[in-house]
Coordinates of C-alpha atoms in Angstrom, one line a residue:
M769 CA 0.2 0.2 -0.1
Q770 CA 1.5 3.6 -1.1
S771 CA 2.0 6.1 1.2
T772 CA 0.3 9.6 0.5
N773 CA 4.2 11.2 -0.3
D774 CA 4.2 8.8 -2.1
K775 CA 1.6 9.2 -4.5
I776 CA 2.7 13.4 -4.5
R777 CA 6.1 12.3 -5.4
K778 CA 4.3 9.8 -8.2
R779 CA 2.1 12.8 -9.5
I780 CA 5.2 15.1 -9.4
R781 CA 6.6 12.9 -11.6
W782 CA 4.4 12.5 -13.9
I783 CA 4.0 16.4 -13.9
I784 CA 7.7 16.7 -15.1
V785 CA 7.1 13.8 -17.9
L786 CA 4.2 16.2 -19.4
F787 CA 5.5 19.5 -18.8
T788 CA 8.9 19.1 -19.7
P789 CA 8.5 18.8 -23.3
V790 CA 6.1 21.9 -22.9
A791 CA 9.1 24.1 -21.3
I792 CA 11.4 22.5 -23.9
A793 CA 9.3 23.9 -27.2
L794 CA 8.3 27.2 -25.0
A795 CA 12.4 27.4 -25.0
I796 CA 13.1 27.0 -28.5
R797 CA 9.7 29.3 -28.9
L798 CA 11.6 32.0 -26.8
Y799 CA 15.0 31.3 -28.5
F800 CA 13.4 32.1 -32.2
I801 CA 11.4 35.4 -30.7
Q802 CA 14.5 36.7 -28.8
V803 CA 17.1 35.5 -30.5
L804 CA 16.8 34.4 -34.2
D805 CA 13.5 36.5 -34.8
H806 CA 14.1 39.6 -32.6
E807 CA 14.3 42.5 -35.0
Y808 CA 11.0 41.4 -36.6
Y809 CA 9.3 41.4 -33.6
L810 CA 10.9 44.5 -32.5
N811 CA 10.2 46.3 -35.7
K812 CA 6.6 45.3 -35.2
A813 CA 6.1 46.6 -31.3
R814 CA 7.8 50.0 -32.3
E815 CA 5.1 50.4 -35.2
R816 CA 2.5 49.9 -32.2
Y817 CA 4.1 52.3 -30.0
T818 CA 5.8 54.7 -32.3
T819 CA 5.2 56.9 -34.6
T820 CA 6.1 59.5 -37.2
R821 CA 4.4 62.9 -38.2
V822 CA 5.9 64.9 -41.5
T823 CA 6.4 68.3 -40.6
S824 CA 6.5 71.1 -43.5
G825 CA 7.9 74.4 -43.9
K826 CA 6.4 77.7 -45.1
R827 CA 6.0 77.9 -48.8
G828 CA 8.4 81.0 -49.8
E829 CA 7.3 84.3 -49.8
I830 CA 7.2 87.3 -52.6
F831 CA 8.3 90.5 -51.7
D832 CA 8.7 94.1 -54.2
F833 CA 12.1 95.8 -54.5
H834 CA 11.5 97.3 -50.6
G835 CA 10.6 94.5 -49.1
N836 CA 6.4 94.9 -49.4
L837 CA 4.9 92.0 -49.0
L838 CA 2.9 90.4 -51.7
V839 CA 2.8 87.2 -51.2
S840 CA 2.5 85.3 -47.8
N841 CA 1.0 82.8 -45.9
I842 CA -1.3 82.9 -42.8
P843 CA -1.3 80.2 -39.9
C844 CA -4.5 77.9 -40.3
V845 CA -5.6 74.9 -39.7
H846 CA -6.4 71.1 -41.5
V847 CA -9.0 69.4 -39.8
S848 CA -9.2 65.2 -40.1
V849 CA -11.5 62.6 -38.4
D850 CA -10.3 58.8 -37.1
P851 CA -14.2 57.7 -37.6
S852 CA -12.4 54.5 -35.3
H853 CA -12.8 56.9 -32.4
L854 CA -16.9 57.3 -32.4
K855 CA -18.6 54.9 -29.5
N856 CA -21.8 54.6 -31.1
D857 CA -23.5 55.8 -33.7
T858 CA -25.8 58.1 -31.8
Q859 CA -21.6 60.1 -31.8
R860 CA -21.4 60.0 -35.4
Q861 CA -24.9 61.7 -36.0
R862 CA -24.1 63.9 -33.2
L863 CA -20.9 65.0 -34.5
S864 CA -22.1 65.2 -38.2
H865 CA -24.5 67.8 -37.2
I866 CA -21.5 69.9 -35.8
L867 CA -19.7 69.4 -38.7
A868 CA -22.7 70.7 -40.8
R869 CA -23.3 73.7 -38.8
Q870 CA -19.9 74.2 -39.0
F871 CA -19.0 74.2 -42.2
P872 CA -22.5 74.5 -44.3
E873 CA -21.0 74.1 -47.8
T874 CA -21.2 70.3 -46.9
S875 CA -24.4 68.9 -46.5
R876 CA -25.0 66.9 -42.8
L877 CA -25.7 63.1 -44.8
E878 CA -22.2 63.8 -46.8
F879 CA -20.8 64.1 -43.1
Y880 CA -22.1 61.3 -41.9
Q881 CA -21.2 59.2 -44.7
K882 CA -17.5 60.5 -44.1
L883 CA -17.9 59.2 -40.2
N884 CA -18.8 55.8 -41.3
P885 CA -17.0 53.0 -39.3
T886 CA -15.9 51.2 -42.3
R887 CA -14.6 51.7 -45.7
Q888 CA -14.3 49.3 -48.8
R889 CA -10.4 48.5 -50.4
S890 CA -8.9 46.1 -53.1
N891 CA -6.3 44.3 -51.4
P892 CA -3.1 43.0 -53.4
D893 CA -5.3 40.0 -55.1
G894 CA -7.9 42.2 -56.1
E895 CA -10.2 41.3 -54.2
V896 CA -12.9 43.9 -52.2
E897 CA -12.4 44.3 -48.4
T898 CA -14.1 45.9 -45.9
V899 CA -11.9 47.7 -43.3
P900 CA -11.3 50.1 -40.8
N901 CA -11.9 53.6 -40.9
R902 CA -8.7 55.5 -39.9
Y903 CA -9.4 58.6 -41.6
A904 CA -11.4 61.2 -43.7
P905 CA -10.8 65.1 -44.5
I906 CA -13.4 67.3 -43.2
A907 CA -11.4 70.8 -43.9
R908 CA -8.7 72.2 -44.9
G909 CA -7.3 76.1 -44.0
I910 CA -9.9 77.0 -41.6
S911 CA -9.0 79.5 -38.9
L912 CA -7.0 79.3 -36.1
E913 CA -10.6 81.0 -34.2
K914 CA -12.6 78.7 -36.1
A915 CA -10.6 75.3 -34.5
A916 CA -10.4 76.7 -31.4
E917 CA -14.1 76.9 -31.4
L918 CA -14.9 73.6 -32.8
K919 CA -12.5 72.4 -30.5
E920 CA -14.6 73.2 -27.8
I921 CA -17.8 72.4 -29.2
T922 CA -16.7 68.9 -29.8
R923 CA -14.9 68.5 -25.8
I924 CA -18.4 69.7 -24.7
N925 CA -20.2 67.5 -26.6
R926 CA -17.3 64.1 -25.0
I927 CA -16.2 63.8 -28.8
S928 CA -12.6 63.3 -29.2
A929 CA -12.5 61.8 -33.4
L930 CA -11.1 64.8 -35.2
F931 CA -7.5 65.7 -35.6
Y932 CA -6.2 69.0 -35.8
E933 CA -3.3 70.1 -38.4
D934 CA -1.5 73.1 -38.0
A935 CA -0.5 74.8 -41.2
Y936 CA -0.3 77.9 -43.6
M937 CA -2.4 79.0 -46.3
R938 CA -1.2 81.6 -49.8
T939 CA -2.9 84.2 -49.5
Y940 CA -2.3 87.4 -51.5
P941 CA -2.3 90.7 -49.0
K942 CA -2.8 93.4 -52.0
G943 CA -6.0 91.6 -53.6
R944 CA -5.8 92.3 -57.9
L945 CA -2.1 94.2 -57.1
L946 CA 0.0 92.4 -60.1
S947 CA -2.0 89.3 -60.0
N948 CA -1.4 88.3 -63.7
V949 CA 2.1 88.3 -62.7
L950 CA 2.5 87.0 -59.4
G951 CA -0.1 83.7 -60.5
F952 CA -1.8 81.2 -57.9
T953 CA -1.4 78.8 -56.1
N954 CA -4.6 76.1 -55.8
V955 CA -5.2 73.1 -53.2
V956 CA -4.6 69.7 -55.3
D957 CA -4.6 66.2 -53.5
E958 CA -4.3 68.5 -49.9
S959 CA -1.0 70.1 -50.8
D960 CA -0.5 74.0 -52.7
V961 CA 0.4 73.3 -56.0
A962 CA 1.6 75.9 -58.3
Q963 CA -1.1 77.2 -61.4
A964 CA 0.3 80.1 -62.8
G965 CA 2.7 83.2 -63.0
L966 CA 5.7 83.7 -60.8
E967 CA 4.5 81.4 -58.5
K968 CA 4.4 78.4 -60.8
Y969 CA 7.9 79.8 -62.3
F970 CA 9.7 80.0 -59.1
D971 CA 7.8 77.0 -57.7
K972 CA 10.8 74.6 -57.1
Q973 CA 12.9 77.5 -55.0
M974 CA 10.0 78.3 -53.2
T975 CA 8.8 75.5 -51.9
A976 CA 9.7 74.2 -48.6
Q977 CA 11.5 70.8 -47.6
L978 CA 9.7 68.3 -45.2
G979 CA 10.9 67.4 -42.2
S980 CA 9.8 64.6 -39.7
E981 CA 9.9 63.5 -36.0
T982 CA 9.4 60.0 -35.2
Y983 CA 8.7 59.6 -31.1
E984 CA 7.7 56.6 -28.9
R985 CA 4.1 57.5 -27.5
D986 CA 2.1 55.9 -24.8
R987 CA -2.1 54.1 -25.4
I988 CA -3.7 57.3 -26.6
G989 CA -0.7 58.8 -28.6
R990 CA 0.8 60.9 -26.5
P991 CA 4.6 61.4 -27.1
L992 CA 6.6 59.9 -24.1
L993 CA 8.6 62.0 -22.2
Y994 CA 11.6 59.1 -22.0
G995 CA 11.5 57.5 -25.0
S996 CA 13.8 58.4 -27.9
H997 CA 12.8 61.3 -29.9
I998 CA 14.1 61.8 -33.8
S999 CA 13.2 64.8 -35.9
K1000 CA 14.6 66.1 -39.1
Q1001 CA 14.2 70.0 -39.1
A1002 CA 11.4 71.3 -41.7
R1003 CA 13.3 74.4 -44.3
D1004 CA 11.0 77.2 -45.2
G1005 CA 11.2 77.3 -49.3
R1006 CA 13.0 80.9 -50.9
N1007 CA 11.5 84.5 -50.5
I1008 CA 11.4 86.1 -54.3
Y1009 CA 12.1 90.1 -54.6
L1010 CA 11.0 91.8 -57.5
T1011 CA 12.0 94.7 -59.0
I1012 CA 8.6 96.3 -58.9
S1013 CA 8.2 99.2 -56.9
E1014 CA 4.8 98.8 -55.1
P1015 CA 3.9 102.3 -54.7
I1016 CA 4.5 102.9 -58.9
Q1017 CA 2.2 99.5 -58.9
S1018 CA -0.4 101.1 -56.8
I1019 CA -0.2 104.1 -59.0
L1020 CA 0.0 102.5 -62.5
E1021 CA -2.6 99.9 -61.6
E1022 CA -5.6 103.1 -60.2
E1023 CA -5.0 105.2 -63.4
L1024 CA -5.4 102.1 -65.5
D1025 CA -8.7 100.9 -63.8
V1026 CA -9.6 104.7 -64.3
S1027 CA -9.2 104.3 -68.3
F1028 CA -10.3 100.8 -68.0
A1029 CA -13.6 102.2 -66.8
E1030 CA -13.6 105.1 -69.2
W1031 CA -12.8 103.6 -72.7
K1032 CA -13.7 100.0 -72.7
P1033 CA -11.0 98.0 -74.3
Q1034 CA -10.8 94.7 -74.8
T1035 CA -7.4 94.6 -73.1
L1036 CA -5.3 96.9 -71.5
Y1037 CA -1.4 97.0 -71.1
A1038 CA 0.8 98.9 -69.3
A1039 CA 4.8 98.8 -67.9
I1040 CA 7.4 101.0 -66.2
V1041 CA 10.9 100.0 -67.0
D1042 CA 14.2 102.1 -65.1
P1043 CA 15.9 102.1 -68.8
K1044 CA 19.1 102.6 -67.2
T1045 CA 18.8 99.2 -65.3
G1046 CA 16.0 97.6 -67.0
N1047 CA 14.9 97.2 -63.6
V1048 CA 10.4 96.4 -64.3
L1049 CA 8.9 98.9 -61.8
A1050 CA 5.3 98.0 -62.6
L1051 CA 3.6 96.0 -65.0
A1052 CA 0.0 95.3 -65.0
Q1053 CA -2.8 94.4 -67.1
R1054 CA -6.6 95.0 -67.8
P1055 CA -8.9 92.6 -67.4
S1056 CA -7.4 91.1 -64.1
F1057 CA -8.2 88.7 -61.0
D1058 CA -8.1 88.5 -57.3
P1059 CA -6.7 85.7 -56.5
N1060 CA -8.1 85.7 -52.9
D1061 CA -11.4 84.9 -54.6
R1062 CA -10.8 82.8 -57.4
S1063 CA -14.4 83.3 -58.7
T1064 CA -13.1 86.6 -60.1
Y1065 CA -11.0 84.2 -62.1
T1066 CA -11.3 83.8 -66.4
N1067 CA -8.3 82.6 -68.8
A1068 CA -8.6 86.5 -69.8
A1069 CA -8.0 87.8 -66.9
G1070 CA -5.4 85.1 -65.4
R1071 CA -2.5 85.2 -68.6
T1072 CA -0.1 86.6 -68.5
R1073 CA -0.9 88.5 -71.7
I1074 CA 1.3 91.4 -71.8
A1075 CA 4.0 88.7 -72.2
E1076 CA 1.6 86.4 -74.3
D1077 CA 0.0 88.3 -76.6
G1078 CA 1.4 89.8 -80.3
M1079 CA -0.2 92.6 -81.8
E1080 CA 0.6 95.1 -84.7
P1081 CA 2.5 97.9 -82.8
G1082 CA 1.6 100.5 -85.5
S1083 CA 3.2 103.8 -85.5
I1084 CA 5.1 103.4 -82.1
I1085 CA 7.5 101.1 -84.1
K1086 CA 8.8 104.0 -86.3
P1087 CA 11.5 105.0 -84.5
F1088 CA 13.6 101.8 -84.8
T1089 CA 13.8 102.4 -88.8
I1090 CA 14.4 106.1 -89.0
G1091 CA 17.1 106.3 -85.6
K1092 CA 18.6 103.5 -87.4
A1093 CA 19.0 105.6 -91.0
L1094 CA 20.4 108.4 -89.5
D1095 CA 23.0 105.9 -87.6
W1096 CA 23.9 104.8 -90.7
G1097 CA 23.9 108.1 -92.4
V1098 CA 21.2 107.0 -95.1
V1099 CA 19.6 110.2 -94.1
N1100 CA 19.8 113.3 -91.2
S1101 CA 17.5 115.2 -89.8
E1102 CA 16.9 117.7 -92.3
T1103 CA 16.6 115.4 -95.5
E1104 CA 13.5 115.8 -97.1
I1105 CA 11.0 113.6 -98.3
D1106 CA 7.9 114.5 -100.0
G1107 CA 4.5 113.7 -98.5
E1108 CA 2.4 113.1 -101.2
K1109 CA 0.0 115.3 -100.7
G1110 CA -1.2 112.4 -98.4
R1111 CA -1.8 110.0 -100.4
W1112 CA 1.1 108.1 -102.0
I1113 CA 1.1 104.7 -104.2
Y1114 CA 3.7 102.4 -104.5
L1115 CA 3.2 98.7 -106.7
G1116 CA -0.4 99.8 -106.8
K1117 CA -1.2 99.9 -103.3
P1118 CA -2.0 103.0 -101.7
L1119 CA -0.6 104.2 -98.6
S1120 CA -1.9 107.4 -96.9
D1121 CA -0.8 110.2 -93.6
T1122 CA -4.2 111.8 -92.3
H1123 CA -3.4 114.9 -93.2
D1124 CA -1.0 116.7 -96.5
Y1125 CA 2.6 117.2 -94.5
G1126 CA 3.6 118.3 -98.2
K1127 CA 7.6 118.6 -98.2
M1128 CA 8.7 118.0 -94.9
S1129 CA 12.7 116.7 -93.1
V1130 CA 13.0 113.7 -91.4
E1131 CA 12.1 115.4 -88.0
K1132 CA 8.6 116.0 -89.0
V1133 CA 8.1 112.7 -90.1
I1134 CA 8.6 111.7 -86.8
Q1135 CA 6.8 114.1 -85.4
K1136 CA 3.5 113.8 -87.4
S1137 CA 3.8 110.2 -87.8
S1138 CA 3.7 110.2 -91.5
N1139 CA 3.4 106.4 -92.8
I1140 CA 4.4 107.8 -96.3
G1141 CA 7.9 109.8 -94.8
T1142 CA 8.8 106.6 -92.6
A1143 CA 8.1 104.0 -96.2
K1144 CA 10.1 106.3 -98.2
I1145 CA 12.9 106.3 -95.4
A1146 CA 12.7 102.4 -95.4
L1147 CA 12.9 102.1 -99.1
L1148 CA 15.9 104.1 -98.9
L1149 CA 17.6 102.0 -96.5
G1150 CA 16.8 98.8 -98.0
Q1151 CA 15.1 95.6 -97.0
D1152 CA 18.0 94.0 -95.6
K1153 CA 19.0 97.1 -93.4
V1154 CA 15.6 97.5 -92.5
Y1155 CA 15.2 94.3 -90.9
Q1156 CA 18.5 94.4 -89.4
A1157 CA 17.6 97.3 -87.8
L1158 CA 14.5 95.9 -86.4
K1159 CA 16.5 92.3 -85.2
M1160 CA 18.8 94.5 -83.4
F1161 CA 16.2 96.5 -80.8
G1162 CA 14.7 92.7 -80.0
F1163 CA 12.1 92.5 -82.3
G1164 CA 11.4 88.8 -83.1
E1165 CA 13.1 87.7 -79.9
K1166 CA 12.2 87.0 -76.5
T1167 CA 12.9 89.1 -73.5
N1168 CA 12.9 86.4 -71.1
L1169 CA 11.7 87.5 -68.1
P1170 CA 10.5 84.4 -65.8
F1171 CA 7.1 83.8 -68.1
R1172 CA 7.1 80.6 -69.7
T1173 CA 4.3 81.0 -71.9
E1174 CA 6.7 84.5 -73.3
N1175 CA 5.6 84.9 -77.3
R1176 CA 8.5 85.8 -79.0
G1177 CA 6.7 87.5 -82.1
L1178 CA 6.8 88.4 -85.7
L1179 CA 10.0 89.6 -87.6
P1180 CA 9.6 87.4 -90.5
P1181 CA 13.4 87.7 -92.8
P1182 CA 13.4 89.5 -95.8
S1183 CA 13.4 86.3 -97.4
T1184 CA 10.1 86.4 -96.9
W1185 CA 9.0 89.6 -98.0
N1186 CA 6.7 90.5 -100.8
G1187 CA 7.7 93.8 -102.6
L1188 CA 5.2 96.1 -99.8
S1189 CA 7.1 94.5 -97.1
I1190 CA 9.2 96.8 -96.9
T1191 CA 6.7 99.7 -97.0
R1192 CA 4.6 97.8 -94.5
I1193 CA 6.7 96.7 -91.5
P1194 CA 8.5 100.2 -90.8
I1195 CA 5.6 101.6 -90.2
G1196 CA 4.0 98.7 -87.7
Y1197 CA 2.4 96.2 -89.7
S1198 CA 3.1 92.5 -90.9
V1199 CA 5.1 92.1 -88.1
R1200 CA 4.2 91.0 -84.6
V1201 CA 5.1 92.3 -81.1
T1202 CA 4.3 91.9 -77.5
P1203 CA 3.8 95.3 -75.1
L1204 CA 7.0 94.0 -73.2
Q1205 CA 9.3 93.5 -76.6
M1206 CA 8.2 97.1 -77.5
I1207 CA 9.1 98.2 -73.8
R1208 CA 12.3 97.1 -73.9
A1209 CA 13.5 98.9 -77.5
Y1210 CA 12.4 102.1 -75.7
C1211 CA 14.7 101.3 -73.2
A1212 CA 17.8 101.2 -75.7
L1213 CA 16.3 105.0 -77.5
A1214 CA 16.1 106.2 -73.2
N1215 CA 19.6 104.7 -72.1
N1216 CA 21.8 106.8 -74.9
G1217 CA 21.4 104.0 -77.2
K1218 CA 21.9 100.9 -74.6
L1219 CA 19.8 98.3 -74.6
P1220 CA 19.8 97.4 -71.6
Q1221 CA 17.8 93.0 -70.4
L1222 CA 15.1 94.0 -68.3
R1223 CA 14.9 92.7 -65.0
L1224 CA 11.7 90.9 -62.7
V1225 CA 13.5 89.1 -60.2
D1226 CA 16.2 91.2 -58.1
R1227 CA 17.4 89.1 -55.5
V1228 CA 16.6 85.2 -53.8
E1229 CA 16.5 84.9 -50.5
D1230 CA 17.3 81.6 -48.5
P1231 CA 15.1 82.2 -44.8
A1232 CA 16.9 79.6 -43.1
T1233 CA 20.6 81.1 -43.5
G1234 CA 19.7 84.2 -44.6
T1235 CA 21.4 84.1 -47.8
V1236 CA 20.9 86.3 -50.5
E1237 CA 21.4 85.5 -54.0
K1238 CA 21.8 88.2 -56.5
I1239 CA 20.5 88.3 -59.5
P1240 CA 23.1 89.9 -62.2
F1241 CA 23.3 92.4 -64.6
K1242 CA 23.3 92.4 -67.9
A1243 CA 25.8 94.5 -69.4
P1244 CA 23.3 97.0 -71.9
I1245 CA 24.3 96.4 -75.4
Q1246 CA 25.3 99.7 -77.8
M1247 CA 22.5 100.4 -81.0
F1248 CA 24.0 103.2 -82.3
D1249 CA 27.6 103.1 -84.1
H1250 CA 27.3 106.9 -83.6
P1251 CA 25.9 107.8 -80.2
E1252 CA 24.8 111.5 -81.0
K1253 CA 22.3 110.1 -84.0
Q1254 CA 20.3 108.6 -80.5
K1255 CA 20.4 112.2 -79.0
E1256 CA 19.2 113.9 -82.0
L1257 CA 16.2 110.8 -82.5
I1258 CA 15.4 111.8 -78.9
E1259 CA 14.9 115.5 -79.9
M1260 CA 12.9 114.6 -82.2
M1261 CA 10.4 112.7 -79.8
I1262 CA 10.4 115.9 -78.0
K1263 CA 8.5 117.8 -80.5
V1264 CA 5.7 114.6 -80.2
T1265 CA 4.5 115.6 -77.0
Q1266 CA 5.1 119.6 -78.0
T1267 CA 2.5 121.4 -79.7
G1268 CA 2.1 120.6 -83.1
G1269 CA 3.0 116.5 -82.4
T1270 CA 0.8 113.5 -82.6
A1271 CA 0.9 113.6 -78.3
T1272 CA 0.3 116.9 -76.9
A1273 CA -2.1 115.1 -74.4
A1274 CA 0.9 112.9 -72.9
S1275 CA 2.8 116.2 -71.8
V1276 CA 3.6 116.6 -68.1
P1277 CA 3.7 120.2 -67.1
G1278 CA 7.8 121.4 -66.0
Y1279 CA 8.7 118.4 -67.8
E1280 CA 9.8 117.1 -71.2
V1281 CA 8.5 113.8 -72.6
A1282 CA 10.0 112.2 -75.7
G1283 CA 7.1 109.4 -76.8
K1284 CA 5.8 108.1 -80.0
T1285 CA 1.7 107.8 -80.3
G1286 CA 0.5 104.8 -82.3
T1287 CA -3.1 104.2 -83.5
S1288 CA -3.0 100.3 -85.8
R1289 CA -6.0 98.7 -87.4
K1290 CA -6.2 95.3 -85.9
Y1291 CA -5.9 91.8 -87.3
I1292 CA -8.0 88.7 -86.5
A1293 CA -6.6 85.7 -88.0
N1294 CA -9.2 84.1 -90.4
V1295 CA -11.2 87.1 -90.6
G1296 CA -8.9 89.8 -91.3
Y1297 CA -8.6 94.1 -90.5
V1298 CA -12.2 94.1 -88.9
P1299 CA -13.6 97.2 -89.4
G1300 CA -13.9 99.9 -85.9
K1301 CA -11.2 97.7 -84.0
Y1302 CA -7.5 99.1 -83.2
F1303 CA -5.1 99.0 -81.1
S1304 CA -3.9 102.7 -79.5
S1305 CA -0.5 102.9 -77.6
F1306 CA 2.0 105.6 -76.2
V1307 CA 4.8 104.7 -75.2
G1308 CA 7.8 107.4 -74.1
F1309 CA 9.7 108.5 -71.2
V1310 CA 10.7 111.8 -68.9
P1311 CA 12.5 113.4 -68.0
A1312 CA 13.7 112.8 -71.7
R1313 CA 17.2 113.7 -72.1
D1314 CA 17.4 111.5 -68.2
P1315 CA 14.7 109.5 -68.2
A1316 CA 13.5 108.6 -64.8
F1317 CA 11.9 105.8 -66.0
V1318 CA 10.3 104.5 -69.5
M1319 CA 6.3 103.6 -69.6
L1320 CA 4.0 101.7 -72.2
I1321 CA 0.4 101.9 -72.5
T1322 CA -1.6 99.9 -75.2
M1323 CA -5.1 99.5 -75.5
D1324 CA -6.7 96.7 -77.5
D1325 CA -10.7 98.1 -78.9
P1326 CA -11.1 101.0 -76.9
K1327 CA -14.6 101.3 -77.3
G1328 CA -15.9 105.5 -78.5
K1329 CA -12.9 106.8 -79.5
Y1330 CA -9.6 105.1 -80.5
F1331 CA -6.8 107.2 -81.1
A1332 CA -4.1 107.1 -79.2
S1333 CA -3.9 110.3 -78.7
T1334 CA -6.6 110.9 -77.3
V1335 CA -7.1 107.1 -75.3
A1336 CA -3.5 106.1 -74.5
A1337 CA -1.8 109.4 -73.8
P1338 CA -3.3 110.7 -71.5
T1339 CA -3.5 107.7 -69.3
F1340 CA 0.4 108.4 -70.2
R1341 CA 0.4 111.4 -68.9
R1342 CA -1.7 111.2 -65.8
V1343 CA 0.5 108.0 -64.7
A1344 CA 3.0 109.8 -65.1
E1345 CA 2.7 112.8 -63.2
R1346 CA 2.1 110.9 -59.7
V1347 CA 5.3 108.7 -60.5
L1348 CA 7.6 111.9 -61.3
R1349 CA 5.7 113.0 -57.9
H1350 CA 6.5 109.3 -55.7
M1351 CA 10.4 109.7 -57.4
N1352 CA 10.7 113.0 -56.0
I1353 CA 11.6 114.5 -59.5
P1354 CA 11.5 117.7 -59.3
P1355 CA 10.0 120.0 -62.5
D1356 CA 12.6 121.7 -64.6
P1357 CA 12.0 125.0 -63.8
T1358 CA 12.9 126.8 -67.6
L1359 CA 9.7 125.0 -68.5
S1360 CA 6.8 126.5 -68.9
T1361 CA 4.2 124.8 -66.1
V1362 CA 1.2 124.7 -68.3
N1363 CA 0.4 122.0 -70.6
T1364 CA 0.5 122.6 -74.1
K1365 CA -3.0 121.6 -75.9
G1366 CA -3.0 120.4 -78.9
K1367 CA -5.3 118.0 -81.5
S1368 CA -4.4 115.4 -83.8
N1369 CA -5.5 112.2 -84.4
I1370 CA -2.7 109.5 -84.6

């Protein structure tokens, strides 16, 4: 008979026999887990208690030359939801009502559907499966105040499913000012994507570099104070400083609004440039739009048309052929040209002036803007020289300002000319130019005959290091073999704005203004020249002998009246008066402060 102790010992032996294989199996399993598969299970654990948060810097900003802010970023909040945090359908219903009240542009039903605790997705095998819904976007770019209000409402209702991400939103503090040039960004796949203008051209430089934070967290997602923390700092995008002067830009756009309302042109182009440096001080067009309110955007308003649109310029191109004829000694200021009583037949085709100017000097050809006189001077030059003259002033070539869609215009080579071309191209027909090309060419006339490279960007700044990269100036190119001939041409162009000239309405009391009017018929492809439609332009510089700026005003199809002397020249004068005051350029005390009155149709 076994004693109680024997029975206990026997049971212990049986337990040992039974559990020893289990213990051995557990030991082997632990060996695989702790040694052989250590990294695998460690990484799986880390996935549960560590998280990585992507951080973003600010997109680079755009400033004028003096540091006035043109494009900026404002703090905002992006709101998303994790529906798995909602305890039941009651909370789902309540949160959908709250969100619909806060964001009325989205219905309660749409929010309710976003809060569905599950969603469908396709697995790698192409099969549709149901998975937990852990994320849905609610709103982007809401104000800090609205985010705080939403947080308080959901706290009171004991709902903790919303998540708030600090971010920045693009803003244009000056509204319509320079909008066609600055461009804009749009939200695409929850990211700001540059769409047009300088925003797109300098997108790579202005885009912020992403950063990241990897840290250990507790059960509800809070960072552990004693856990590891690895961070890569985000970097703000580079800042762009333009050559634009905000005060001058404002003056120009204010006066364009007046002229646009008065003459109702299809398009109104304008630019102001420092001829000595090539710096663009102001650049504008109408119609335009407010990038803060995309409902104002249209294709006609949004394009940088001053760089894209080509036109037959008419008489504003005449000084370049005549100027080089003077420079090459083909004519001088007193060379007499027969005005043919205002109507000249050449190769069976008529060419007319607005008046019979009789026998006229080259100076009078410029002053009266004679088509016949200019065409006859071109014939003395010959077609190769006419082409060379216009080509060297940059017609037919891009200005290389930072506009991806800039038009190079059209200056046909002499091999394609017909017999009439030599009499039409020098007066601004059968050639197409952009407003930017034209103002660049006039800079050479204003800058002692030297053609500058236009500049719109002055410098680029890295906000992280403070490093500033100055965009270099390119040396201007002398257009005149005999610079004194350029001075003769300027004297002729001054008479354009004086009594007897075509642009007395462009004169500025107390200053000499050199310039040229141009009124050209509008040609439309597949239609031809349209009766009653014109381009009306004035280009000039002031003070004439030491210009502070060159300005171009061009109206496409003004209504009511169309002569440049009536619609474009007065706009030039109003802008010039205000800009001269802003630049603190005193009037010449030897000049009369009374505006010279005159009347001309051209």
